[in-house]
Short mmCIF file of C-alpha atoms in Angstrom, two decimals:
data_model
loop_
_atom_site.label_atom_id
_atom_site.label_comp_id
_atom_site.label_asym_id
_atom_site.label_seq_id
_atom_site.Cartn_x
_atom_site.Cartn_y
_atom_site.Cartn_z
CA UNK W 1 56.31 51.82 -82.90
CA UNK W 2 55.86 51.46 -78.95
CA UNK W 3 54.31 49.22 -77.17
CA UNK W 4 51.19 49.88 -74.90
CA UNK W 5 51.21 48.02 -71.56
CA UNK W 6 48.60 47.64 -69.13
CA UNK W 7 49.31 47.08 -65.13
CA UNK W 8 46.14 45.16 -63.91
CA UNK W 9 44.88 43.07 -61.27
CA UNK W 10 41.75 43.87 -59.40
CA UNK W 11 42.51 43.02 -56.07
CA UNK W 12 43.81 46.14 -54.27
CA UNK W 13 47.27 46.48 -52.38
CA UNK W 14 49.42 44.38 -54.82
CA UNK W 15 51.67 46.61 -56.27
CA UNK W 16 50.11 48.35 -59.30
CA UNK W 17 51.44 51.90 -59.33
CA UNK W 18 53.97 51.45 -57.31
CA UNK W 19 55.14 48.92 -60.38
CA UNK W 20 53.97 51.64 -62.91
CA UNK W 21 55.99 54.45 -61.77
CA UNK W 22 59.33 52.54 -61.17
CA UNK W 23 58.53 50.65 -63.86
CA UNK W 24 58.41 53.55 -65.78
CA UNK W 25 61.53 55.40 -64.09
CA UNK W 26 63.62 52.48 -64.87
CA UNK W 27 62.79 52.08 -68.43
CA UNK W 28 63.49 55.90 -68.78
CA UNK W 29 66.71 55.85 -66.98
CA UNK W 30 67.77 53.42 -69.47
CA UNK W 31 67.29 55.66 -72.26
CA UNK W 32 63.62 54.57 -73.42
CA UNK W 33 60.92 57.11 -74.11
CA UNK W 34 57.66 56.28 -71.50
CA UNK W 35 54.56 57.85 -70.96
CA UNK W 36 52.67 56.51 -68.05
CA UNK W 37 48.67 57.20 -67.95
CA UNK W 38 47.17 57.20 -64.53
CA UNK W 39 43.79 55.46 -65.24
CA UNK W 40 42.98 55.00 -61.69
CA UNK W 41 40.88 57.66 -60.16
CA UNK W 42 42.67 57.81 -56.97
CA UNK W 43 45.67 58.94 -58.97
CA UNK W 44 48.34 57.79 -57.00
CA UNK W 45 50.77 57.11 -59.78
CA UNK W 46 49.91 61.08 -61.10
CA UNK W 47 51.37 62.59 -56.97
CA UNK W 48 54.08 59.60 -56.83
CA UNK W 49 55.69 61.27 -59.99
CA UNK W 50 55.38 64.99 -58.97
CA UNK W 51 52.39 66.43 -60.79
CA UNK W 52 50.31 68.36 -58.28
CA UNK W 53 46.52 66.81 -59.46
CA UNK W 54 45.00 70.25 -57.94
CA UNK W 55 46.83 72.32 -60.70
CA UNK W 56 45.93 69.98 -63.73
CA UNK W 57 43.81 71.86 -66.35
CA UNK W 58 43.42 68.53 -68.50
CA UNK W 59 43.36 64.74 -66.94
CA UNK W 60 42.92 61.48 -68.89
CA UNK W 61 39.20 61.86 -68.03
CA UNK W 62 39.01 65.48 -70.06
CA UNK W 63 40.39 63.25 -72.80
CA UNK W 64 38.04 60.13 -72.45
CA UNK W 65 34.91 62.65 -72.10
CA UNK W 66 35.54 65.53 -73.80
CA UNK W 67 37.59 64.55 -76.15
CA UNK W 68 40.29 66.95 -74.78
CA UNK W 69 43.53 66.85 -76.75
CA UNK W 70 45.96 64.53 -74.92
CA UNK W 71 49.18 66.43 -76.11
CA UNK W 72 47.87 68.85 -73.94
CA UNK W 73 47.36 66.70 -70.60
CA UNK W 74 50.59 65.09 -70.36
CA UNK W 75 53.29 66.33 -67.76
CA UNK W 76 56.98 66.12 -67.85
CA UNK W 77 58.77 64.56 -64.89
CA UNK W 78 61.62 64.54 -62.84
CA UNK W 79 63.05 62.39 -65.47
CA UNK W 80 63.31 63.78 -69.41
CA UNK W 81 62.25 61.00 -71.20
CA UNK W 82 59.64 59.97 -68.81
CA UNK W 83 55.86 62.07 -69.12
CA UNK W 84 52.85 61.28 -67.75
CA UNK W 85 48.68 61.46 -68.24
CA UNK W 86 47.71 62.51 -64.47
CA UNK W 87 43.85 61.06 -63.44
CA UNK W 88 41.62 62.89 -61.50
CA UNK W 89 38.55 61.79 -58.86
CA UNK W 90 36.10 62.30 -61.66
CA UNK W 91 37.31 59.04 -63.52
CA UNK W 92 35.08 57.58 -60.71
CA UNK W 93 32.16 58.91 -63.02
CA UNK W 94 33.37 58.33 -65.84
CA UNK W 95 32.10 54.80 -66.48
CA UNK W 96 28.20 56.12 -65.95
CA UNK W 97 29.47 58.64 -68.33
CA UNK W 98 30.51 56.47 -71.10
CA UNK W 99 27.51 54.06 -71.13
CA UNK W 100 25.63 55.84 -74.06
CA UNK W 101 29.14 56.54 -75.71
CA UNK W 102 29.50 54.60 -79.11
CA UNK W 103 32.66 51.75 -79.12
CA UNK W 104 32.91 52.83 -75.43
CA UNK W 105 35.06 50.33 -74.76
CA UNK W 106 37.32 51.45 -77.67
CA UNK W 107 37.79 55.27 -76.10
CA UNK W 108 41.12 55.04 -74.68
CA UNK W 109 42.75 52.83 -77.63
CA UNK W 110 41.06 56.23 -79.68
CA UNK W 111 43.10 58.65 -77.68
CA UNK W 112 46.72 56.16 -77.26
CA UNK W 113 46.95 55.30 -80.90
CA UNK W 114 48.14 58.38 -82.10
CA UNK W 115 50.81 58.24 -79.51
CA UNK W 116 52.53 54.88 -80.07
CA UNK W 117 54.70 56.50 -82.62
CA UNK W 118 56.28 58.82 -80.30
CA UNK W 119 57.12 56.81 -77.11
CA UNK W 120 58.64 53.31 -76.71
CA UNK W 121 56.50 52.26 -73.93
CA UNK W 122 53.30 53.51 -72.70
CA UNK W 123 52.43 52.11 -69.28
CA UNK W 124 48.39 52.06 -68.23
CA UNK W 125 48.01 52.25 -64.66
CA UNK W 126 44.63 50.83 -64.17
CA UNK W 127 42.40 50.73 -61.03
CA UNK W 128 41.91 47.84 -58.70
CA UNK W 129 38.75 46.67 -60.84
CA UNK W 130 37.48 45.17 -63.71
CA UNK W 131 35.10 47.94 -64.47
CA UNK W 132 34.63 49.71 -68.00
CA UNK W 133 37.97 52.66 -67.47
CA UNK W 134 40.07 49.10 -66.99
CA UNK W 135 38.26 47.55 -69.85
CA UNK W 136 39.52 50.10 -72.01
CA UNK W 137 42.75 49.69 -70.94
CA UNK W 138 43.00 46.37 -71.59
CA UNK W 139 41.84 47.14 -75.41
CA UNK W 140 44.00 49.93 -75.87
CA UNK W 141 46.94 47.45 -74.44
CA UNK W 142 49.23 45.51 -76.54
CA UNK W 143 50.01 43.24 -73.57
CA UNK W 144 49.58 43.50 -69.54
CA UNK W 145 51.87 43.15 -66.12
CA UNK W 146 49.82 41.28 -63.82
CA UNK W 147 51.32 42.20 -60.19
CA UNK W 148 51.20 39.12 -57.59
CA UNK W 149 51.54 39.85 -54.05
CA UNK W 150 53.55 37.22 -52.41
CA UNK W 151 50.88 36.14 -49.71
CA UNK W 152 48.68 33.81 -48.87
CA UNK W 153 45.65 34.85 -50.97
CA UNK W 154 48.09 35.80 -53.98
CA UNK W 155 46.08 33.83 -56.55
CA UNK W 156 42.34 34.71 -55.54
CA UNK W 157 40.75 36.05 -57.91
CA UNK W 158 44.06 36.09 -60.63
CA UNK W 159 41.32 33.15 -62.78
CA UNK W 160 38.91 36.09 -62.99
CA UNK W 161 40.84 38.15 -64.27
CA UNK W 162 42.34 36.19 -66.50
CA UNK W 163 39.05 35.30 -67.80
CA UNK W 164 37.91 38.82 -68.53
CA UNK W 165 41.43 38.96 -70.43
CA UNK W 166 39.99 36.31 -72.65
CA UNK W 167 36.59 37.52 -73.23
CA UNK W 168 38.78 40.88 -74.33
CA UNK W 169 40.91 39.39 -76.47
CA UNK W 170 38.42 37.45 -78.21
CA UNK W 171 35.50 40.42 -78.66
CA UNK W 172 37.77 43.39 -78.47
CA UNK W 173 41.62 42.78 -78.59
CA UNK W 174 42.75 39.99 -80.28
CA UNK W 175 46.27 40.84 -79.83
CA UNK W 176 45.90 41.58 -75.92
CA UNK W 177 48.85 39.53 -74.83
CA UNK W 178 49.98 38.42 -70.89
CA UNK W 179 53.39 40.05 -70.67
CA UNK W 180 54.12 38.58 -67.54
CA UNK W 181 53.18 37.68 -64.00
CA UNK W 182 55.46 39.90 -61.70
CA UNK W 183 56.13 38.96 -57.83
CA UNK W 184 55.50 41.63 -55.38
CA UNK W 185 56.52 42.31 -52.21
CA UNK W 186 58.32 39.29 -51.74
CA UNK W 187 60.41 38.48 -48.94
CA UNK W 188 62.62 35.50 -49.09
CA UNK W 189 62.86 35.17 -45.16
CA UNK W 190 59.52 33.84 -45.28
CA UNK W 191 58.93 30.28 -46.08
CA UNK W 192 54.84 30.96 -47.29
CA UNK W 193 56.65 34.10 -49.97
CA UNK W 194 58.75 31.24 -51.28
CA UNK W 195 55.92 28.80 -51.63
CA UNK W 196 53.97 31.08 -53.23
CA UNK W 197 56.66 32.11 -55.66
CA UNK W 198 56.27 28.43 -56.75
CA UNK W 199 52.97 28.03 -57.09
CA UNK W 200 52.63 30.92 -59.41
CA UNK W 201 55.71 29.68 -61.16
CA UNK W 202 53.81 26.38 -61.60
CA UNK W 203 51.17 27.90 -62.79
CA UNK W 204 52.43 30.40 -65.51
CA UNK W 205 55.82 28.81 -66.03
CA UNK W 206 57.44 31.09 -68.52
CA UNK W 207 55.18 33.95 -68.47
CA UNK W 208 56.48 34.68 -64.70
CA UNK W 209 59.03 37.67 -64.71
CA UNK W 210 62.51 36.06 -63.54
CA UNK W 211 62.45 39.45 -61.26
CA UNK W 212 60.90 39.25 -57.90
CA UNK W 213 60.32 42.57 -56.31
CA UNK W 214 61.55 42.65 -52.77
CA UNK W 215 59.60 44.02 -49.44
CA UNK W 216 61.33 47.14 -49.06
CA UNK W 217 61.10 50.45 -47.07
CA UNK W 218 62.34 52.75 -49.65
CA UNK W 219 59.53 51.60 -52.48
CA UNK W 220 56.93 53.14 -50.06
CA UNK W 221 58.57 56.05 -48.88
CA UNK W 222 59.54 57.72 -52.55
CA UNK W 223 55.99 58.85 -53.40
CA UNK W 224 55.72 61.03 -50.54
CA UNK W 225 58.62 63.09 -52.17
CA UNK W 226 56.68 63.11 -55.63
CA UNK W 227 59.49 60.71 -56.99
CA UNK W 228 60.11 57.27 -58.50
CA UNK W 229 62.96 55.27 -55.96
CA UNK W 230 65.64 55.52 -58.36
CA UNK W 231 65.52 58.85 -57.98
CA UNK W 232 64.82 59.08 -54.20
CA UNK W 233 67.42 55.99 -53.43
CA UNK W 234 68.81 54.29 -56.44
CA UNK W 235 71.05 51.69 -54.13
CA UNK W 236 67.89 50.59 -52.59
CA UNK W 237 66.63 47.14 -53.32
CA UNK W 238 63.87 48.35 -54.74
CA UNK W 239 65.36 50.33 -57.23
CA UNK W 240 67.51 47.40 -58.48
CA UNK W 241 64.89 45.21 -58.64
CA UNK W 242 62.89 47.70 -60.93
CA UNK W 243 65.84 47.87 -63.31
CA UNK W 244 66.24 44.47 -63.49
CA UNK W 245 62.65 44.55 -64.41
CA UNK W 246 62.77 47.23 -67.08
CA UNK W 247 65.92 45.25 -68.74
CA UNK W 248 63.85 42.05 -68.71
CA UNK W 249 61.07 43.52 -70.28
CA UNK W 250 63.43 45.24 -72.89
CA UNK W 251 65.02 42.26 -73.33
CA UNK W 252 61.92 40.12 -74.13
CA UNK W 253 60.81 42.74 -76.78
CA UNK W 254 63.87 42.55 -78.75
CA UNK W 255 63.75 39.71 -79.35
#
């Protein structure tokens, strides 16, 4: 049975997709089956992985509104055992949409269940909000990556969103679990990235990933090319750190 994992955090800039679709890449490349859905309308993670948004027939919002069949919205990838859900700029709707939908916060766990069976990880890339499409998410989700830029205002605003992760997993999830705190952009040169590093290590002790992902040129430039950096440059640091991510996480759930 897989497990579905939610990227979150609502402040903008920290390293969501770019953490979904290496994320992603890496736990392909080592031989796990992953289906990433783009839940955030400006479907960055859907053109960092190849699928040209113009030419999709059937997005995750099709699915969430009109009940399209997912089998029929997901994409292969540069990678075999890695598909993906692609979003469209009518998710930004969506949430007016689904306000006189019944369990509307239970939609996307409706159209992921089915699918848990036939991938080993299903990675949600949500929007940088805490609106209703991310709500869903975060119900669907058996546990969530919370990405931490390492800067100054790294923590503002992490205690609301860990607080609408409580109200969800006590009205909506119960099983909604933190899978980890995960260091962005971090560069060791810099004395505030290492102080920082601390302080969310002090807070969240052992829920912080031992894998901090490094500044690095190559993370930004693989998108452009329509593929994850292990593809585009697998010696690059970013690539290795992503791996090293993928086997933590791997390693955790084995367990």
């Amino acid at each position: 049975m897989g497990k579905i994992i939610a990227l979150a955090n609502q402040k903008g800039g920290v390293g969501k997709t770019t953490t979904t679709i290496n994320l992603a890449a890496s736990l392909a490349t080592l031989e796990k089956k992953v289906l990433v859905i783009d839940a955030d309308p400006q479907a960055n993670a859907s053109s960092g992985l190849g699928v040209n948004i113009k030419q999709s027939e059937s997005t995750i919002y099709e699915c969430i509104i009109d009940k399209a069949e997912i089998k029929s919205a997901i994409h292969d990838t540069e990678l075999d055992l890695l598909k993906i859900v692609s979003s469209h700029i009518n998710l930004v709707g969506a949430e007016i949409e689904m306000l006189n939908l019944p369990n509307r916060e239970k939609i996307l766990k409706e159209v992921l269940t089915p699918l848990k069976a036939e991938y080993d990880y299903i990675l949600i890339d949500c929007s940088p909000s805490l609106g209703l499409i991310t709500i869903n998410a975060l119900t669907a989700a058996d546990s969530v990556i919370i990405p931490v830029q390492a800067e100054y205002f790294a923590l503002e605003g992490i205690s609301k969103l860990l607080n609408t992760i409580k109200i969800i997993k006590s009205k909506l999830n119960p099983v909604l679990e933190i899978e980890g705190f995960l260091l962005t952009m971090y560069d060791s040169r810099l004395r505030q990235a290492n102080q920082i590093y601390e302080e969310v290590k002090k807070h969240f002790q052992e829920l912080v990933f031992k894998t901090v992902i490094q500044r690095n040129v190559k993370l930004s430039e693989a998108p452009s090319y329509g593929l994850p950096t292990i593809l585009y440059d697998a010696d690059s640091a970013g690539a290795k750190n992503y791996l090293a991510l993928a086997k933590e996480i791997i390693s955790r759930n084995s367990k």
